[in-house]
Amino acid sequence: MRKTPVAVLAVLALVGTLGIVIAVRGMDGKIPLPAIGPECTVRADGEVTLDTVQMANAATITAVGIRRGMPERAVVVALATALQESKLENLEDGDRDSIGLFQQRPSQGWGTPEKIQDPRYAADKFYSALKKVKGWQKMRVTDAAQKVQRSAYPNAYEKWADESAVLARALTGRATGAVACTVTGSPVLRGAAAAAALMEGLKRDWGKGLAKTPAAAQAAGLTVAVSDASTGWRYAHWLVSHASDTGLERVRFADLEWRAPDGKWQPVTADTGADERQVIAQVFS
């Protein structure tokens, strides 16, 4: 945990009384960006709290890893890297020409600025680079990440290892009802437009892998057919993670249902029943 000088703490306390939020880059390069607005809580043998933007980016990074056939350990390394480099925010700038979730640099061959700012492209490039690192699976999280990033703070990624493991367990489908996001206010999209946005996001994140679990969109939402509980929870957690920017109202899988206003997974009522063969997503009408 980074130690903040007493003088800085005093300044922050004063600023806090004025209702102003600032970000301070520490000596280890870690950028604290507090969650603002609606929050997501992830519980999977540990607990992590993110804002809805961070949660959506974590879900996308995980989905890209899964469709590439990367093991869960790779997802942990990728999430720890993005947490350290950008706090899971798709930044428009950074040190020198660094940008995006992983602070990748166009000048170092990562791609054009426009491509790097696509979270899917950025995650894909990270996994491609990690896969080329010999023996990365047996390395510490920070050592594997550093082989890809070549950061000035080579040990900084390790501080996010535990949080990343919690996120990975949930987003890869190894936990039940583990991602709970509270979404309040007017939905950004409704009806057919919201359903279309969900389907487009699924296709972009999951790619050809979605063909193995057919999805069908309707005006009221969509359904995703699944073959097992783990796959079902991958999609259910992805949907909840992206609820804030798609107009999603509720998600139902197995014997649990999530609703946007209260942000909790609750047992389904007797009249709706349980279904472990499909994930059902309903958007605001």
PDB file of C-alpha atoms in Angstrom:
ATOM      1  CA  MET A   1       0.000   0.000   0.000  1.00  0.00           C
ATOM      2  CA  ARG A   2       1.413   3.425  -0.974  1.00  0.00           C
ATOM      3  CA  LYS A   3       2.225   5.787   1.892  1.00  0.00           C
ATOM      4  CA  THR A   4       1.105   9.369   1.332  1.00  0.00           C
ATOM      5  CA  PRO A   5       3.161  12.194   2.911  1.00  0.00           C
ATOM      6  CA  VAL A   6       1.486  13.953   5.838  1.00  0.00           C
ATOM      7  CA  ALA A   7       1.572  17.281   3.997  1.00  0.00           C
ATOM      8  CA  VAL A   8      -0.277  15.806   1.050  1.00  0.00           C
ATOM      9  CA  LEU A   9      -2.878  14.307   3.382  1.00  0.00           C
ATOM     10  CA  ALA A  10      -3.463  17.706   4.891  1.00  0.00           C
ATOM     11  CA  VAL A  11      -3.959  19.259   1.466  1.00  0.00           C
ATOM     12  CA  LEU A  12      -6.330  16.503   0.440  1.00  0.00           C
ATOM     13  CA  ALA A  13      -8.337  16.955   3.622  1.00  0.00           C
ATOM     14  CA  LEU A  14      -8.685  20.663   2.891  1.00  0.00           C
ATOM     15  CA  VAL A  15      -9.641  20.037  -0.720  1.00  0.00           C
ATOM     16  CA  GLY A  16     -12.187  17.459   0.427  1.00  0.00           C
ATOM     17  CA  THR A  17     -13.967  20.053   2.543  1.00  0.00           C
ATOM     18  CA  LEU A  18     -14.419  22.153  -0.592  1.00  0.00           C
ATOM     19  CA  GLY A  19     -16.081  19.261  -2.407  1.00  0.00           C
ATOM     20  CA  ILE A  20     -13.349  18.911  -5.042  1.00  0.00           C
ATOM     21  CA  VAL A  21     -12.025  15.522  -6.202  1.00  0.00           C
ATOM     22  CA  ILE A  22      -8.425  15.345  -7.447  1.00  0.00           C
ATOM     23  CA  ALA A  23      -6.073  12.566  -8.554  1.00  0.00           C
ATOM     24  CA  VAL A  24      -2.497  12.352  -7.262  1.00  0.00           C
ATOM     25  CA  ARG A  25       0.185  10.215  -8.902  1.00  0.00           C
ATOM     26  CA  GLY A  26       2.268   8.544  -6.196  1.00  0.00           C
ATOM     27  CA  MET A  27       5.925   7.626  -6.180  1.00  0.00           C
ATOM     28  CA  ASP A  28       5.014   4.118  -7.351  1.00  0.00           C
ATOM     29  CA  GLY A  29       3.080   5.438 -10.325  1.00  0.00           C
ATOM     30  CA  LYS A  30      -0.313   4.357  -8.974  1.00  0.00           C
ATOM     31  CA  ILE A  31      -3.145   6.740  -9.856  1.00  0.00           C
ATOM     32  CA  PRO A  32      -5.996   6.682  -7.330  1.00  0.00           C
ATOM     33  CA  LEU A  33      -9.225   7.358  -9.185  1.00  0.00           C
ATOM     34  CA  PRO A  34     -12.114   6.983  -6.732  1.00  0.00           C
ATOM     35  CA  ALA A  35     -15.332   5.444  -7.967  1.00  0.00           C
ATOM     36  CA  ILE A  36     -17.854   8.180  -8.769  1.00  0.00           C
ATOM     37  CA  GLY A  37     -21.588   7.666  -9.124  1.00  0.00           C
ATOM     38  CA  PRO A  38     -23.209   4.223  -9.424  1.00  0.00           C
ATOM     39  CA  GLU A  39     -21.023   1.391  -8.211  1.00  0.00           C
ATOM     40  CA  CYS A  40     -20.463  -2.269  -8.891  1.00  0.00           C
ATOM     41  CA  THR A  41     -19.497  -4.718  -6.169  1.00  0.00           C
ATOM     42  CA  VAL A  42     -17.808  -7.980  -7.108  1.00  0.00           C
ATOM     43  CA  ARG A  43     -17.747 -10.771  -4.542  1.00  0.00           C
ATOM     44  CA  ALA A  44     -15.837 -13.949  -5.386  1.00  0.00           C
ATOM     45  CA  ASP A  45     -13.646 -15.154  -2.514  1.00  0.00           C
ATOM     46  CA  GLY A  46     -12.929 -11.479  -1.862  1.00  0.00           C
ATOM     47  CA  GLU A  47     -14.568  -8.164  -2.647  1.00  0.00           C
ATOM     48  CA  VAL A  48     -13.783  -5.377  -5.135  1.00  0.00           C
ATOM     49  CA  THR A  49     -15.731  -2.165  -5.767  1.00  0.00           C
ATOM     50  CA  LEU A  50     -15.529  -0.371  -9.118  1.00  0.00           C
ATOM     51  CA  ASP A  51     -17.570   2.293 -10.840  1.00  0.00           C
ATOM     52  CA  THR A  52     -19.667   1.248 -13.816  1.00  0.00           C
ATOM     53  CA  VAL A  53     -17.123   2.407 -16.416  1.00  0.00           C
ATOM     54  CA  GLN A  54     -14.323   0.453 -14.753  1.00  0.00           C
ATOM     55  CA  MET A  55     -16.565  -2.598 -14.461  1.00  0.00           C
ATOM     56  CA  ALA A  56     -17.490  -2.527 -18.139  1.00  0.00           C
ATOM     57  CA  ASN A  57     -13.822  -2.325 -19.124  1.00  0.00           C
ATOM     58  CA  ALA A  58     -12.910  -5.211 -16.793  1.00  0.00           C
ATOM     59  CA  ALA A  59     -15.653  -7.339 -18.371  1.00  0.00           C
ATOM     60  CA  THR A  60     -14.442  -6.527 -21.880  1.00  0.00           C
ATOM     61  CA  ILE A  61     -10.821  -7.354 -21.041  1.00  0.00           C
ATOM     62  CA  THR A  62     -11.971 -10.681 -19.610  1.00  0.00           C
ATOM     63  CA  ALA A  63     -14.202 -11.503 -22.588  1.00  0.00           C
ATOM     64  CA  VAL A  64     -11.370 -10.877 -25.037  1.00  0.00           C
ATOM     65  CA  GLY A  65      -9.119 -13.192 -23.044  1.00  0.00           C
ATOM     66  CA  ILE A  66     -11.712 -15.961 -22.950  1.00  0.00           C
ATOM     67  CA  ARG A  67     -12.469 -15.827 -26.687  1.00  0.00           C
ATOM     68  CA  ARG A  68      -8.728 -15.983 -27.383  1.00  0.00           C
ATOM     69  CA  GLY A  69      -8.557 -19.170 -25.324  1.00  0.00           C
ATOM     70  CA  MET A  70      -6.285 -17.617 -22.708  1.00  0.00           C
ATOM     71  CA  PRO A  71      -6.333 -19.166 -19.209  1.00  0.00           C
ATOM     72  CA  GLU A  72      -7.738 -17.356 -16.192  1.00  0.00           C
ATOM     73  CA  ARG A  73      -4.203 -16.518 -15.063  1.00  0.00           C
ATOM     74  CA  ALA A  74      -3.773 -14.396 -18.201  1.00  0.00           C
ATOM     75  CA  VAL A  75      -6.956 -12.507 -17.373  1.00  0.00           C
ATOM     76  CA  VAL A  76      -5.581 -11.808 -13.880  1.00  0.00           C
ATOM     77  CA  VAL A  77      -2.362 -10.411 -15.372  1.00  0.00           C
ATOM     78  CA  ALA A  78      -4.271  -8.283 -17.881  1.00  0.00           C
ATOM     79  CA  LEU A  79      -6.629  -6.850 -15.246  1.00  0.00           C
ATOM     80  CA  ALA A  80      -3.769  -6.100 -12.851  1.00  0.00           C
ATOM     81  CA  THR A  81      -1.943  -4.306 -15.656  1.00  0.00           C
ATOM     82  CA  ALA A  82      -4.966  -2.188 -16.581  1.00  0.00           C
ATOM     83  CA  LEU A  83      -5.661  -1.382 -12.923  1.00  0.00           C
ATOM     84  CA  GLN A  84      -2.115  -0.120 -12.472  1.00  0.00           C
ATOM     85  CA  GLU A  85      -1.762   1.682 -15.779  1.00  0.00           C
ATOM     86  CA  SER A  86      -5.152   3.402 -15.990  1.00  0.00           C
ATOM     87  CA  LYS A  87      -7.317   2.241 -13.054  1.00  0.00           C
ATOM     88  CA  LEU A  88      -9.433   0.552 -15.741  1.00  0.00           C
ATOM     89  CA  GLU A  89     -10.196   3.890 -17.404  1.00  0.00           C
ATOM     90  CA  ASN A  90      -9.776   4.269 -21.166  1.00  0.00           C
ATOM     91  CA  LEU A  91      -7.486   7.305 -20.848  1.00  0.00           C
ATOM     92  CA  GLU A  92      -6.940   9.682 -23.748  1.00  0.00           C
ATOM     93  CA  ASP A  93      -3.400  10.522 -22.659  1.00  0.00           C
ATOM     94  CA  GLY A  94      -0.601   9.569 -20.275  1.00  0.00           C
ATOM     95  CA  ASP A  95       3.180   9.529 -19.999  1.00  0.00           C
ATOM     96  CA  ARG A  96       4.615  10.678 -23.340  1.00  0.00           C
ATOM     97  CA  ASP A  97       2.332   9.176 -25.994  1.00  0.00           C
ATOM     98  CA  SER A  98       0.793   6.471 -23.785  1.00  0.00           C
ATOM     99  CA  ILE A  99      -2.988   6.073 -24.092  1.00  0.00           C
ATOM    100  CA  GLY A 100      -5.821   3.700 -23.307  1.00  0.00           C
ATOM    101  CA  LEU A 101      -6.470   1.002 -20.734  1.00  0.00           C
ATOM    102  CA  PHE A 102      -2.935  -0.381 -20.860  1.00  0.00           C
ATOM    103  CA  GLN A 103      -1.198   2.927 -21.631  1.00  0.00           C
ATOM    104  CA  GLN A 104       0.168   1.492 -24.844  1.00  0.00           C
ATOM    105  CA  ARG A 105       2.318   3.749 -27.014  1.00  0.00           C
ATOM    106  CA  PRO A 106       1.799   4.217 -30.754  1.00  0.00           C
ATOM    107  CA  SER A 107       5.483   5.084 -31.082  1.00  0.00           C
ATOM    108  CA  GLN A 108       6.372   1.648 -29.712  1.00  0.00           C
ATOM    109  CA  GLY A 109       4.356  -0.235 -32.300  1.00  0.00           C
ATOM    110  CA  TRP A 110       1.159  -0.932 -30.368  1.00  0.00           C
ATOM    111  CA  GLY A 111      -1.012   0.579 -33.106  1.00  0.00           C
ATOM    112  CA  THR A 112      -2.613   3.871 -34.027  1.00  0.00           C
ATOM    113  CA  PRO A 113      -4.105   6.052 -31.266  1.00  0.00           C
ATOM    114  CA  GLU A 114      -7.585   5.321 -32.590  1.00  0.00           C
ATOM    115  CA  LYS A 115      -7.056   1.569 -32.425  1.00  0.00           C
ATOM    116  CA  ILE A 116      -5.452   1.604 -28.988  1.00  0.00           C
ATOM    117  CA  GLN A 117      -8.433   3.484 -27.582  1.00  0.00           C
ATOM    118  CA  ASP A 118     -10.684   0.598 -28.583  1.00  0.00           C
ATOM    119  CA  PRO A 119     -10.676  -1.540 -25.388  1.00  0.00           C
ATOM    120  CA  ARG A 120     -11.067  -4.734 -27.399  1.00  0.00           C
ATOM    121  CA  TYR A 121      -8.110  -3.983 -29.640  1.00  0.00           C
ATOM    122  CA  ALA A 122      -5.971  -2.908 -26.669  1.00  0.00           C
ATOM    123  CA  ALA A 123      -6.792  -6.061 -24.710  1.00  0.00           C
ATOM    124  CA  ASP A 124      -6.148  -8.267 -27.732  1.00  0.00           C
ATOM    125  CA  LYS A 125      -2.724  -6.685 -28.271  1.00  0.00           C
ATOM    126  CA  PHE A 126      -1.864  -7.170 -24.594  1.00  0.00           C
ATOM    127  CA  TYR A 127      -2.750 -10.864 -24.669  1.00  0.00           C
ATOM    128  CA  SER A 128      -0.795 -11.326 -27.898  1.00  0.00           C
ATOM    129  CA  ALA A 129       2.290  -9.837 -26.267  1.00  0.00           C
ATOM    130  CA  LEU A 130       1.823 -11.839 -23.052  1.00  0.00           C
ATOM    131  CA  LYS A 131       1.498 -15.085 -24.992  1.00  0.00           C
ATOM    132  CA  LYS A 132       4.961 -14.500 -26.458  1.00  0.00           C
ATOM    133  CA  VAL A 133       6.573 -14.264 -23.002  1.00  0.00           C
ATOM    134  CA  LYS A 134       8.224 -17.599 -22.281  1.00  0.00           C
ATOM    135  CA  GLY A 135       7.097 -19.086 -18.984  1.00  0.00           C
ATOM    136  CA  TRP A 136       4.716 -16.252 -18.085  1.00  0.00           C
ATOM    137  CA  GLN A 137       2.259 -18.734 -16.528  1.00  0.00           C
ATOM    138  CA  LYS A 138       4.707 -19.492 -13.689  1.00  0.00           C
ATOM    139  CA  MET A 139       5.736 -15.879 -13.065  1.00  0.00           C
ATOM    140  CA  ARG A 140       4.396 -13.542 -10.426  1.00  0.00           C
ATOM    141  CA  VAL A 141       1.661 -11.299 -11.773  1.00  0.00           C
ATOM    142  CA  THR A 142       3.941  -8.265 -11.673  1.00  0.00           C
ATOM    143  CA  ASP A 143       6.794 -10.044 -13.456  1.00  0.00           C
ATOM    144  CA  ALA A 144       4.561 -11.283 -16.272  1.00  0.00           C
ATOM    145  CA  ALA A 145       3.010  -7.831 -16.678  1.00  0.00           C
ATOM    146  CA  GLN A 146       6.410  -6.152 -16.666  1.00  0.00           C
ATOM    147  CA  LYS A 147       7.667  -8.384 -19.472  1.00  0.00           C
ATOM    148  CA  VAL A 148       4.938  -6.865 -21.623  1.00  0.00           C
ATOM    149  CA  GLN A 149       4.820  -3.307 -20.312  1.00  0.00           C
ATOM    150  CA  ARG A 150       8.468  -2.544 -19.491  1.00  0.00           C
ATOM    151  CA  SER A 151       7.335  -0.019 -16.902  1.00  0.00           C
ATOM    152  CA  ALA A 152       9.438   2.314 -14.788  1.00  0.00           C
ATOM    153  CA  TYR A 153       7.656   0.710 -11.816  1.00  0.00           C
ATOM    154  CA  PRO A 154       8.269  -3.027 -12.412  1.00  0.00           C
ATOM    155  CA  ASN A 155       6.834  -4.198  -9.088  1.00  0.00           C
ATOM    156  CA  ALA A 156       3.749  -1.984  -9.093  1.00  0.00           C
ATOM    157  CA  TYR A 157       1.448  -4.516 -10.765  1.00  0.00           C
ATOM    158  CA  GLU A 158       1.641  -6.933  -7.837  1.00  0.00           C
ATOM    159  CA  LYS A 159      -0.426  -4.644  -5.610  1.00  0.00           C
ATOM    160  CA  TRP A 160      -3.426  -5.393  -7.845  1.00  0.00           C
ATOM    161  CA  ALA A 161      -2.992  -9.182  -7.925  1.00  0.00           C
ATOM    162  CA  ASP A 162      -5.627  -9.950  -5.284  1.00  0.00           C
ATOM    163  CA  GLU A 163      -8.235  -7.564  -6.713  1.00  0.00           C
ATOM    164  CA  SER A 164      -7.639  -8.933 -10.202  1.00  0.00           C
ATOM    165  CA  ALA A 165      -8.043 -12.518  -9.010  1.00  0.00           C
ATOM    166  CA  VAL A 166     -11.447 -11.637  -7.522  1.00  0.00           C
ATOM    167  CA  LEU A 167     -12.559  -9.967 -10.756  1.00  0.00           C
ATOM    168  CA  ALA A 168     -11.282 -12.849 -12.880  1.00  0.00           C
ATOM    169  CA  ARG A 169     -13.064 -15.491 -10.799  1.00  0.00           C
ATOM    170  CA  ALA A 170     -16.353 -13.651 -11.238  1.00  0.00           C
ATOM    171  CA  LEU A 171     -16.031 -12.624 -14.881  1.00  0.00           C
ATOM    172  CA  THR A 172     -14.819 -16.016 -16.105  1.00  0.00           C
ATOM    173  CA  GLY A 173     -17.947 -17.577 -14.609  1.00  0.00           C
ATOM    174  CA  ARG A 174     -16.473 -19.365 -11.605  1.00  0.00           C
ATOM    175  CA  ALA A 175     -18.731 -17.501  -9.162  1.00  0.00           C
ATOM    176  CA  THR A 176     -22.516 -17.255  -8.898  1.00  0.00           C
ATOM    177  CA  GLY A 177     -24.295 -13.875  -8.836  1.00  0.00           C
ATOM    178  CA  ALA A 178     -20.944 -12.251  -8.130  1.00  0.00           C
ATOM    179  CA  VAL A 179     -21.209  -8.980 -10.114  1.00  0.00           C
ATOM    180  CA  ALA A 180     -23.808  -6.582  -8.722  1.00  0.00           C
ATOM    181  CA  CYS A 181     -24.097  -3.100 -10.245  1.00  0.00           C
ATOM    182  CA  THR A 182     -26.545  -0.428  -9.145  1.00  0.00           C
ATOM    183  CA  VAL A 183     -27.859   1.611 -12.086  1.00  0.00           C
ATOM    184  CA  THR A 184     -30.133   4.532 -11.305  1.00  0.00           C
ATOM    185  CA  GLY A 185     -31.585   7.452 -13.245  1.00  0.00           C
ATOM    186  CA  SER A 186     -32.983   7.451 -16.754  1.00  0.00           C
ATOM    187  CA  PRO A 187     -31.636   4.665 -18.988  1.00  0.00           C
ATOM    188  CA  VAL A 188     -29.385   5.789 -21.831  1.00  0.00           C
ATOM    189  CA  LEU A 189     -31.341   3.622 -24.277  1.00  0.00           C
ATOM    190  CA  ARG A 190     -34.720   1.930 -24.351  1.00  0.00           C
ATOM    191  CA  GLY A 191     -36.539  -0.796 -26.235  1.00  0.00           C
ATOM    192  CA  ALA A 192     -35.180  -2.026 -29.545  1.00  0.00           C
ATOM    193  CA  ALA A 193     -32.265   0.444 -29.461  1.00  0.00           C
ATOM    194  CA  ALA A 194     -31.149  -0.881 -26.072  1.00  0.00           C
ATOM    195  CA  ALA A 195     -31.503  -4.505 -27.193  1.00  0.00           C
ATOM    196  CA  ALA A 196     -29.479  -3.762 -30.328  1.00  0.00           C
ATOM    197  CA  ALA A 197     -26.734  -2.114 -28.249  1.00  0.00           C
ATOM    198  CA  LEU A 198     -26.520  -5.166 -26.007  1.00  0.00           C
ATOM    199  CA  MET A 199     -26.282  -7.511 -28.965  1.00  0.00           C
ATOM    200  CA  GLU A 200     -23.646  -5.374 -30.659  1.00  0.00           C
ATOM    201  CA  GLY A 201     -21.570  -5.276 -27.479  1.00  0.00           C
ATOM    202  CA  LEU A 202     -21.806  -9.037 -27.077  1.00  0.00           C
ATOM    203  CA  LYS A 203     -20.674  -9.618 -30.647  1.00  0.00           C
ATOM    204  CA  ARG A 204     -17.755  -7.191 -30.382  1.00  0.00           C
ATOM    205  CA  ASP A 205     -16.481  -8.572 -27.065  1.00  0.00           C
ATOM    206  CA  TRP A 206     -17.110 -12.285 -27.570  1.00  0.00           C
ATOM    207  CA  GLY A 207     -16.622 -12.512 -31.330  1.00  0.00           C
ATOM    208  CA  LYS A 208     -16.964 -15.928 -32.939  1.00  0.00           C
ATOM    209  CA  GLY A 209     -17.265 -17.511 -29.508  1.00  0.00           C
ATOM    210  CA  LEU A 210     -20.809 -16.189 -29.320  1.00  0.00           C
ATOM    211  CA  ALA A 211     -21.765 -18.573 -32.141  1.00  0.00           C
ATOM    212  CA  LYS A 212     -21.295 -21.463 -29.707  1.00  0.00           C
ATOM    213  CA  THR A 213     -23.930 -19.914 -27.436  1.00  0.00           C
ATOM    214  CA  PRO A 214     -26.524 -18.496 -29.852  1.00  0.00           C
ATOM    215  CA  ALA A 215     -28.022 -15.162 -28.892  1.00  0.00           C
ATOM    216  CA  ALA A 216     -31.315 -13.769 -30.131  1.00  0.00           C
ATOM    217  CA  ALA A 217     -32.413 -10.152 -29.776  1.00  0.00           C
ATOM    218  CA  GLN A 218     -35.986  -8.965 -29.348  1.00  0.00           C
ATOM    219  CA  ALA A 219     -37.449  -5.521 -28.781  1.00  0.00           C
ATOM    220  CA  ALA A 220     -37.616  -6.224 -25.047  1.00  0.00           C
ATOM    221  CA  GLY A 221     -34.083  -7.593 -24.740  1.00  0.00           C
ATOM    222  CA  LEU A 222     -32.220 -10.760 -25.693  1.00  0.00           C
ATOM    223  CA  THR A 223     -31.545 -14.338 -24.687  1.00  0.00           C
ATOM    224  CA  VAL A 224     -28.268 -16.243 -24.816  1.00  0.00           C
ATOM    225  CA  ALA A 225     -28.375 -20.047 -24.956  1.00  0.00           C
ATOM    226  CA  VAL A 226     -25.719 -21.698 -22.764  1.00  0.00           C
ATOM    227  CA  SER A 227     -24.524 -25.248 -22.221  1.00  0.00           C
ATOM    228  CA  ASP A 228     -23.359 -24.997 -18.618  1.00  0.00           C
ATOM    229  CA  ALA A 229     -23.504 -22.805 -15.525  1.00  0.00           C
ATOM    230  CA  SER A 230     -19.999 -21.383 -15.922  1.00  0.00           C
ATOM    231  CA  THR A 231     -20.736 -20.111 -19.430  1.00  0.00           C
ATOM    232  CA  GLY A 232     -24.060 -18.745 -18.246  1.00  0.00           C
ATOM    233  CA  TRP A 233     -22.483 -16.728 -15.476  1.00  0.00           C
ATOM    234  CA  ARG A 234     -19.833 -15.363 -17.853  1.00  0.00           C
ATOM    235  CA  TYR A 235     -22.556 -13.807 -19.968  1.00  0.00           C
ATOM    236  CA  ALA A 236     -24.770 -12.834 -17.042  1.00  0.00           C
ATOM    237  CA  HIS A 237     -21.898 -11.001 -15.348  1.00  0.00           C
ATOM    238  CA  TRP A 238     -20.855  -9.386 -18.639  1.00  0.00           C
ATOM    239  CA  LEU A 239     -24.399  -8.096 -19.167  1.00  0.00           C
ATOM    240  CA  VAL A 240     -24.611  -6.603 -15.675  1.00  0.00           C
ATOM    241  CA  SER A 241     -21.160  -5.062 -16.092  1.00  0.00           C
ATOM    242  CA  HIS A 242     -22.379  -3.232 -19.214  1.00  0.00           C
ATOM    243  CA  ALA A 243     -25.825  -2.330 -17.863  1.00  0.00           C
ATOM    244  CA  SER A 244     -25.114   1.354 -17.315  1.00  0.00           C
ATOM    245  CA  ASP A 245     -24.328   2.118 -20.967  1.00  0.00           C
ATOM    246  CA  THR A 246     -26.922  -0.104 -22.631  1.00  0.00           C
ATOM    247  CA  GLY A 247     -30.303   0.444 -20.948  1.00  0.00           C
ATOM    248  CA  LEU A 248     -30.391  -2.995 -19.328  1.00  0.00           C
ATOM    249  CA  GLU A 249     -33.128  -3.387 -16.710  1.00  0.00           C
ATOM    250  CA  ARG A 250     -32.789  -6.979 -15.529  1.00  0.00           C
ATOM    251  CA  VAL A 251     -30.841 -10.205 -16.073  1.00  0.00           C
ATOM    252  CA  ARG A 252     -32.043 -13.680 -15.161  1.00  0.00           C
ATOM    253  CA  PHE A 253     -30.019 -16.878 -15.047  1.00  0.00           C
ATOM    254  CA  ALA A 254     -30.602 -20.158 -13.235  1.00  0.00           C
ATOM    255  CA  ASP A 255     -32.522 -19.325 -10.064  1.00  0.00           C
ATOM    256  CA  LEU A 256     -31.318 -15.727  -9.661  1.00  0.00           C
ATOM    257  CA  GLU A 257     -32.321 -12.375 -11.106  1.00  0.00           C
ATOM    258  CA  TRP A 258     -30.580  -8.983 -11.096  1.00  0.00           C
ATOM    259  CA  ARG A 259     -32.449  -5.685 -11.424  1.00  0.00           C
ATOM    260  CA  ALA A 260     -30.895  -2.322 -12.247  1.00  0.00           C
ATOM    261  CA  PRO A 261     -32.481  -0.048  -9.599  1.00  0.00           C
ATOM    262  CA  ASP A 262     -31.503  -2.114  -6.559  1.00  0.00           C
ATOM    263  CA  GLY A 263     -28.435  -3.744  -8.111  1.00  0.00           C
ATOM    264  CA  LYS A 264     -28.810  -7.051  -6.302  1.00  0.00           C
ATOM    265  CA  TRP A 265     -29.174 -10.669  -7.321  1.00  0.00           C
ATOM    266  CA  GLN A 266     -32.341 -12.135  -5.833  1.00  0.00           C
ATOM    267  CA  PRO A 267     -33.992 -15.571  -6.060  1.00  0.00           C
ATOM    268  CA  VAL A 268     -36.494 -15.744  -8.909  1.00  0.00           C
ATOM    269  CA  THR A 269     -40.143 -15.900  -7.947  1.00  0.00           C
ATOM    270  CA  ALA A 270     -42.142 -19.091  -8.251  1.00  0.00           C
ATOM    271  CA  ASP A 271     -44.039 -17.898 -11.323  1.00  0.00           C
ATOM    272  CA  THR A 272     -40.881 -17.164 -13.352  1.00  0.00           C
ATOM    273  CA  GLY A 273     -39.045 -20.354 -12.535  1.00  0.00           C
ATOM    274  CA  ALA A 274     -35.369 -21.233 -12.990  1.00  0.00           C
ATOM    275  CA  ASP A 275     -33.674 -21.862 -16.326  1.00  0.00           C
ATOM    276  CA  GLU A 276     -30.051 -22.971 -16.605  1.00  0.00           C
ATOM    277  CA  ARG A 277     -30.167 -23.244 -20.401  1.00  0.00           C
ATOM    278  CA  GLN A 278     -30.332 -19.550 -21.227  1.00  0.00           C
ATOM    279  CA  VAL A 279     -29.437 -16.116 -19.913  1.00  0.00           C
ATOM    280  CA  ILE A 280     -32.330 -13.697 -20.269  1.00  0.00           C
ATOM    281  CA  ALA A 281     -31.720  -9.943 -20.499  1.00  0.00           C
ATOM    282  CA  GLN A 282     -34.544  -7.405 -20.436  1.00  0.00           C
ATOM    283  CA  VAL A 283     -34.110  -3.738 -21.331  1.00  0.00           C
ATOM    284  CA  PHE A 284     -36.141  -0.730 -20.259  1.00  0.00           C
ATOM    285  CA  SER A 285     -39.192  -0.233 -22.471  1.00  0.00           C
TER     286      SER A 285
END
